[in-house]
Amino acid sequence: MTSKVQAFLCAVFVGAASTAQAQLAWEKTEIELNPKAGEEETVAHFKYENKGNTPVRITNVRTSCGCTVANYKRDELAPGEKGEIAATFKIGNRTGLQSKVVTVETDFPGASIANLVLKANIAQLFEVQPTFVYWEGGEAPKPKTITVRAGKDVPVTKVDVTTSSPDFTTKVEKGKAQGEFVITVQPKDTARILNATLTIKPDYPKTLYASARVTGAPAAAR
Amino acid sequence: MKRVLVRQTLVLLALAMVPGIGQAVYYRDRVSWNAPAIAPDEVTLEQAQSWGDSVLWVDARPTEQFEREHIPAALSLNEDSWDELLPQMLAQWSPEKHVVVYCSSQSCAASHDVARRLREEAGLKNVYVLHGGWEGWSAAKK
């Protein structure tokens, strides 16, 4: 291969690669958000610009979760035009670090798909641990505990608990740490299947839930 | 000229194959060539079905999708309505059950999130994610 041929091929590859990257340019492809505790949704704005010489058409935008909706104003972008995709993440009852992907497809060959990542650290107002206590059928009906911890800067002095079933009794005591409460749950008997939803109401505008259950007899006993 | 061109092409191809062969040798026992790898908390449809009546199917997709169609006897539990749906799911649970959670496809994360919360927050054991999700189940039924 002569050096002229090699130089030509090299120029073709480099040229093709640089043209492909020069079309829709994203300011950021990953955005991390820290919504405040109690917020219902959070929005990430993914900004872009058509840095190529030809128009680019957005052909499809899809999200990795039904909890995320992506909106944008224009399908077709002229050279030099800027825009954004607003990804709205519905927090619901989610907790912890959430990562959602928005996939954007364009009609530009070679660089037609972009994966945009929205990360959200969802602060918890309260932690309930565990959210479920159970006794197997025939097991001694000893009390079990559920701990409620208020998040930082959540002023709680009192917690009330009600149970959906009179077959369980509950008692609330203050825990060792600030904002911590211990709920003691006990079934009246374990001879039959029982279910209860525990409604936990702190003196703060938030209601929490836990479940208690007496299951059937253990598998070995059937 | 032609011989030089052919020789250089072969040299370039041989060089390009070196990392590929290296990777194939290094990962020979770790990667399936035909199917995506199964994560440690996942089960295949065949494995889940082998558990028979002890499986508790949990549908982690949005409620509208669950209402449209779902695996027979599955219970809905998604993070949009976690507080309302969790007690209903737990009322059907018992210690000998294998909980198998699924969402739309292999690439969705909702089933892993729901499975994690069932383990960490509710303290359940034997919680798995269905490999391939609803898409895999639907394909197997056709």
Coordinates of C-alpha atoms in Angstrom, one line a residue:
Chain A
M1 CA 0.0 0.0 0.0
T2 CA 1.5 3.3 -1.0
S3 CA 1.7 6.1 1.5
K4 CA -0.7 8.1 -0.6
V5 CA -3.4 5.4 -0.4
Q6 CA -2.8 5.0 3.3
A7 CA -3.1 8.7 3.8
F8 CA -6.3 8.8 1.8
L9 CA -7.9 5.9 3.8
C10 CA -6.8 7.5 7.1
A11 CA -8.4 10.8 6.0
V12 CA -11.6 9.1 5.1
F13 CA -11.9 7.3 8.5
V14 CA -11.0 10.4 10.6
G15 CA -13.3 12.6 8.5
A16 CA -16.2 10.2 8.9
A17 CA -15.7 9.9 12.6
S18 CA -15.4 13.6 13.3
T19 CA -18.5 14.4 11.1
A20 CA -20.5 11.8 13.1
Q21 CA -19.6 13.4 16.4
A22 CA -20.2 16.9 15.2
Q23 CA -24.0 16.6 14.8
L24 CA -26.2 16.6 17.9
A25 CA -23.9 17.7 20.7
W26 CA -25.1 17.2 24.3
E27 CA -24.1 19.5 27.1
K28 CA -24.3 16.6 29.5
T29 CA -25.4 13.0 29.0
E30 CA -25.7 12.3 32.7
I31 CA -27.4 14.5 35.3
E32 CA -27.6 13.8 39.0
L33 CA -30.4 15.4 41.0
N34 CA -31.0 15.6 44.8
P35 CA -34.8 16.2 45.2
K36 CA -35.9 17.4 48.7
A37 CA -37.6 14.9 50.9
G38 CA -41.3 14.9 50.1
E39 CA -41.1 16.2 46.6
E40 CA -43.3 14.3 44.1
E41 CA -41.2 14.7 41.0
T42 CA -37.9 16.0 39.7
V43 CA -36.8 17.3 36.3
A44 CA -33.5 16.9 34.4
H45 CA -32.8 19.2 31.5
F46 CA -30.6 17.6 28.8
K47 CA -29.5 20.4 26.5
Y48 CA -28.2 19.9 23.0
E49 CA -27.1 21.8 19.9
N50 CA -26.9 20.7 16.3
K51 CA -23.3 21.4 15.5
G52 CA -23.4 19.9 12.0
N53 CA -24.1 21.5 8.6
T54 CA -27.4 19.7 8.0
P55 CA -30.7 19.5 9.8
V56 CA -31.1 16.7 12.4
R57 CA -34.4 15.1 13.1
I58 CA -35.3 13.4 16.4
T59 CA -37.1 10.3 15.4
N60 CA -37.8 8.6 18.7
V61 CA -37.4 9.3 22.4
R62 CA -38.1 6.5 24.9
T63 CA -37.5 6.1 28.6
S64 CA -36.4 3.0 30.6
C65 CA -39.3 3.4 33.1
G66 CA -42.9 4.3 33.0
C67 CA -42.1 6.7 35.9
T68 CA -40.1 9.0 33.6
V69 CA -41.6 11.2 30.9
A70 CA -39.4 13.0 28.3
N71 CA -40.7 16.2 26.6
Y72 CA -39.1 18.3 23.8
K73 CA -40.4 21.1 21.7
R74 CA -39.0 20.5 18.2
D75 CA -38.5 17.4 16.2
E76 CA -36.2 19.0 13.6
L77 CA -33.2 21.1 14.4
A78 CA -31.5 23.3 11.9
P79 CA -27.7 23.7 11.9
G80 CA -26.7 25.7 15.0
E81 CA -30.0 25.3 16.7
K82 CA -30.2 24.5 20.4
G83 CA -32.9 22.7 22.4
E84 CA -33.4 20.5 25.4
I85 CA -35.1 17.3 26.5
A86 CA -36.8 17.7 29.8
A87 CA -37.0 14.3 31.6
T88 CA -39.5 14.4 34.4
F89 CA -39.1 11.6 37.0
K90 CA -42.1 10.8 39.1
I91 CA -40.7 9.8 42.5
G92 CA -43.8 7.9 43.8
N93 CA -42.8 5.7 46.8
R94 CA -39.3 5.2 45.5
T95 CA -36.3 5.4 47.8
G96 CA -32.5 5.6 47.5
L97 CA -30.4 6.2 44.4
Q98 CA -32.5 5.9 41.2
S99 CA -31.1 5.7 37.8
K100 CA -33.3 6.2 34.7
V101 CA -32.3 6.2 31.0
V102 CA -33.7 8.3 28.2
T103 CA -32.8 7.0 24.8
V104 CA -32.9 9.6 21.9
E105 CA -32.8 8.4 18.3
T106 CA -32.1 10.7 15.4
D107 CA -32.0 10.3 11.7
F108 CA -28.3 11.1 11.5
P109 CA -26.4 7.9 10.4
G110 CA -23.5 6.8 12.5
A111 CA -24.4 8.8 15.6
S112 CA -28.2 8.1 15.8
I113 CA -28.6 7.0 19.4
A114 CA -27.8 8.9 22.6
N115 CA -28.4 7.4 26.1
L116 CA -29.1 10.1 28.6
V117 CA -28.9 9.1 32.3
L118 CA -30.9 10.8 35.0
K119 CA -29.8 9.9 38.5
A120 CA -31.8 10.9 41.6
N121 CA -30.8 10.6 45.2
I122 CA -34.1 10.4 47.0
A123 CA -33.9 11.6 50.5
Q124 CA -36.1 9.7 53.0
L125 CA -38.2 11.5 55.5
F126 CA -38.5 8.3 57.6
E127 CA -37.0 4.9 57.6
V128 CA -39.1 2.0 58.8
Q129 CA -37.2 -1.2 59.5
P130 CA -38.5 -3.8 58.9
T131 CA -41.7 -3.0 57.1
F132 CA -43.0 -6.5 57.8
V133 CA -43.1 -8.8 60.8
Y134 CA -44.5 -12.3 60.7
W135 CA -45.1 -15.4 62.8
E136 CA -45.5 -18.9 61.4
G137 CA -48.6 -20.8 62.4
G138 CA -48.1 -22.4 65.8
E139 CA -45.0 -20.3 66.6
A140 CA -45.0 -18.7 70.1
P141 CA -46.7 -15.3 69.8
K142 CA -43.8 -13.4 71.1
P143 CA -43.5 -9.6 70.5
K144 CA -41.5 -8.4 67.5
T145 CA -40.3 -4.9 66.9
I146 CA -40.3 -2.3 64.1
T147 CA -38.0 0.7 64.3
V148 CA -39.0 4.1 62.9
R149 CA -36.2 6.7 62.3
A150 CA -36.9 10.2 61.3
G151 CA -34.6 11.7 58.8
K152 CA -32.2 14.6 59.5
D153 CA -34.1 17.8 60.1
V154 CA -37.4 16.1 60.5
P155 CA -38.8 17.3 63.8
V156 CA -40.8 14.4 65.3
T157 CA -41.6 14.0 69.0
K158 CA -44.4 11.5 68.9
V159 CA -45.6 8.5 66.9
D160 CA -49.0 6.9 67.0
V161 CA -49.8 3.4 65.6
T162 CA -53.1 1.9 64.7
T163 CA -53.7 -1.6 63.5
S164 CA -56.4 -2.7 61.0
S165 CA -57.0 -5.9 62.9
P166 CA -57.8 -6.3 66.6
D167 CA -55.9 -9.6 66.6
F168 CA -52.6 -7.7 67.0
T169 CA -51.6 -5.3 69.7
T170 CA -49.0 -2.5 69.3
K171 CA -47.0 -0.4 71.7
V172 CA -44.7 2.6 70.8
E173 CA -41.6 3.6 72.8
K174 CA -39.0 6.2 72.2
G175 CA -35.7 4.7 70.9
K176 CA -32.2 5.5 72.0
A177 CA -31.4 8.0 69.2
Q178 CA -33.1 11.3 68.5
G179 CA -36.1 10.8 66.3
E180 CA -36.2 7.1 66.8
F181 CA -39.2 5.1 67.9
V182 CA -39.6 1.4 68.5
I183 CA -43.0 -0.3 67.8
T184 CA -43.7 -3.6 69.5
V185 CA -46.1 -5.8 67.7
Q186 CA -47.7 -9.0 69.0
P187 CA -50.4 -11.3 67.7
K188 CA -53.0 -12.5 70.2
D189 CA -52.5 -16.1 68.9
T190 CA -50.8 -17.9 66.0
A191 CA -53.3 -20.7 65.5
R192 CA -54.8 -19.2 62.4
I193 CA -53.9 -16.9 59.5
L194 CA -54.0 -13.3 60.4
N195 CA -53.1 -10.1 58.6
A196 CA -52.9 -6.5 59.7
T197 CA -51.8 -3.2 58.2
L198 CA -50.1 -1.0 60.7
T199 CA -50.7 2.7 60.1
I200 CA -47.9 4.8 61.6
K201 CA -48.6 8.5 62.2
P202 CA -45.8 10.7 63.4
D203 CA -46.6 14.3 64.5
Y204 CA -45.4 15.4 61.0
P205 CA -47.5 15.4 57.8
K206 CA -46.5 11.9 56.6
T207 CA -48.2 8.5 57.1
L208 CA -46.1 5.4 57.1
Y209 CA -47.2 1.7 56.8
A210 CA -46.0 -1.7 57.9
S211 CA -47.5 -5.1 57.8
A212 CA -47.9 -7.9 60.3
R213 CA -49.0 -11.5 59.5
V214 CA -49.4 -14.9 61.0
T215 CA -48.9 -17.3 58.1
G216 CA -50.3 -20.8 57.9
A217 CA -48.6 -23.8 59.6
P218 CA -45.0 -24.3 58.6
A219 CA -44.6 -26.5 55.5
A220 CA -43.0 -29.4 57.6
A221 CA -46.1 -29.6 59.8
R222 CA -48.6 -29.9 56.9
Chain B
M1 CA 1.7 -3.8 -5.8
K2 CA -1.2 -6.3 -5.5
R3 CA 0.9 -8.7 -3.3
V4 CA 1.9 -5.9 -1.0
L5 CA -1.7 -4.8 -0.6
V6 CA -2.9 -8.4 0.1
R7 CA 0.0 -8.9 2.6
Q8 CA -0.7 -5.7 4.4
T9 CA -4.4 -6.4 4.6
L10 CA -3.7 -9.8 6.1
V11 CA -1.3 -8.3 8.6
L12 CA -3.9 -5.8 9.7
L13 CA -6.6 -8.5 10.0
A14 CA -4.2 -10.6 12.1
L15 CA -3.4 -7.7 14.4
A16 CA -7.1 -6.9 14.8
M17 CA -7.8 -10.5 15.8
V18 CA -5.2 -10.5 18.7
P19 CA -7.3 -8.7 21.3
G20 CA -10.4 -10.6 20.2
I21 CA -8.7 -14.0 20.7
G22 CA -7.2 -12.8 24.0
Q23 CA -10.6 -11.8 25.3
A24 CA -12.2 -15.1 24.1
V25 CA -9.5 -17.0 26.0
Y26 CA -9.7 -14.9 29.1
Y27 CA -13.5 -14.9 29.4
R28 CA -14.1 -18.4 28.0
D29 CA -15.8 -19.6 31.2
R30 CA -17.5 -16.4 32.1
V31 CA -19.5 -15.2 29.1
S32 CA -22.2 -17.1 27.2
W33 CA -21.9 -16.4 23.5
N34 CA -25.6 -17.0 22.8
A35 CA -27.5 -15.4 25.6
P36 CA -27.0 -12.5 28.1
A37 CA -25.5 -13.6 31.4
I38 CA -27.9 -14.3 34.3
A39 CA -27.3 -12.1 37.3
P40 CA -26.9 -13.8 40.7
D41 CA -30.4 -12.8 41.9
E42 CA -32.1 -13.8 38.6
V43 CA -33.9 -17.0 37.7
T44 CA -34.8 -18.4 34.3
L45 CA -38.5 -19.1 33.5
E46 CA -37.8 -22.8 33.5
Q47 CA -36.3 -22.7 37.0
A48 CA -39.2 -20.6 38.3
Q49 CA -41.8 -22.9 36.7
S50 CA -40.1 -25.9 38.3
W51 CA -41.0 -24.5 41.7
G52 CA -44.7 -25.0 40.8
D53 CA -47.3 -23.6 43.3
S54 CA -44.7 -22.3 45.7
V55 CA -44.0 -19.4 43.3
L56 CA -45.5 -16.0 44.1
W57 CA -45.3 -13.9 40.9
V58 CA -44.9 -10.2 41.5
D59 CA -45.4 -7.8 38.6
A60 CA -43.3 -4.6 39.0
R61 CA -44.6 -2.9 35.9
P62 CA -46.9 0.2 36.1
T63 CA -50.5 -0.7 37.2
E64 CA -51.9 0.1 33.7
Q65 CA -49.6 -2.5 32.1
F66 CA -50.4 -5.1 34.8
E67 CA -54.2 -4.5 34.3
R68 CA -53.8 -5.0 30.6
E69 CA -52.1 -8.4 30.9
H70 CA -50.0 -10.3 33.4
I71 CA -48.7 -13.7 34.4
P72 CA -51.6 -15.7 35.8
A73 CA -52.0 -15.3 39.6
A74 CA -49.4 -12.5 39.6
L75 CA -49.7 -9.7 42.1
S76 CA -49.0 -6.1 41.3
L77 CA -46.3 -4.3 43.3
N78 CA -44.7 -1.2 41.8
E79 CA -42.9 1.7 43.3
D80 CA -45.6 4.2 42.2
S81 CA -48.1 2.7 44.7
W82 CA -45.7 0.8 47.0
D83 CA -47.5 1.7 50.3
E84 CA -50.9 0.6 49.0
L85 CA -49.8 -2.6 47.1
L86 CA -47.2 -4.0 49.5
P87 CA -49.7 -5.1 52.3
Q88 CA -51.8 -6.9 49.6
M89 CA -48.7 -8.7 48.4
L90 CA -47.6 -9.6 51.9
A91 CA -51.0 -11.0 52.7
Q92 CA -50.4 -13.7 50.1
W93 CA -46.9 -14.4 51.2
S94 CA -45.7 -17.3 53.4
P95 CA -42.2 -18.4 54.3
E96 CA -42.0 -21.4 51.8
K97 CA -42.9 -19.2 48.8
H98 CA -40.3 -18.2 46.2
V99 CA -41.0 -14.6 45.2
V100 CA -40.3 -14.0 41.5
V101 CA -40.4 -10.4 40.4
Y102 CA -40.6 -9.3 36.7
C103 CA -40.9 -6.1 34.7
S104 CA -41.2 -5.4 31.0
S105 CA -38.0 -6.8 29.6
Q106 CA -34.4 -7.8 30.4
S107 CA -33.3 -4.2 30.3
C108 CA -35.8 -2.7 32.8
A109 CA -34.7 -2.1 36.3
A110 CA -38.0 -2.0 38.2
S111 CA -37.9 -5.7 39.0
H112 CA -34.5 -5.4 40.6
D113 CA -35.6 -2.3 42.6
V114 CA -38.7 -4.1 43.9
A115 CA -36.8 -7.3 44.7
R116 CA -34.2 -5.2 46.6
R117 CA -36.8 -3.5 48.7
L118 CA -38.6 -6.8 49.5
R119 CA -35.3 -8.2 50.7
E120 CA -33.9 -5.1 52.5
E121 CA -37.1 -3.4 53.8
A122 CA -39.5 -6.2 54.3
G123 CA -36.8 -8.8 55.2
L124 CA -38.1 -11.5 52.8
K125 CA -35.9 -14.3 51.7
N126 CA -36.0 -16.3 48.5
V127 CA -36.7 -13.2 46.3
Y128 CA -35.7 -13.5 42.7
V129 CA -35.9 -11.5 39.4
L130 CA -37.2 -13.3 36.3
H131 CA -34.6 -13.3 33.6
G132 CA -36.1 -11.8 30.4
G133 CA -39.1 -10.3 32.2
W134 CA -42.5 -10.1 30.8
E135 CA -41.2 -10.2 27.2
G136 CA -39.4 -13.5 27.9
W137 CA -42.5 -15.0 29.5
S138 CA -44.7 -13.9 26.6
A139 CA -42.2 -15.2 24.0
A140 CA -42.2 -18.6 25.7
K141 CA -46.0 -18.8 25.7
K142 CA -46.2 -18.3 21.9

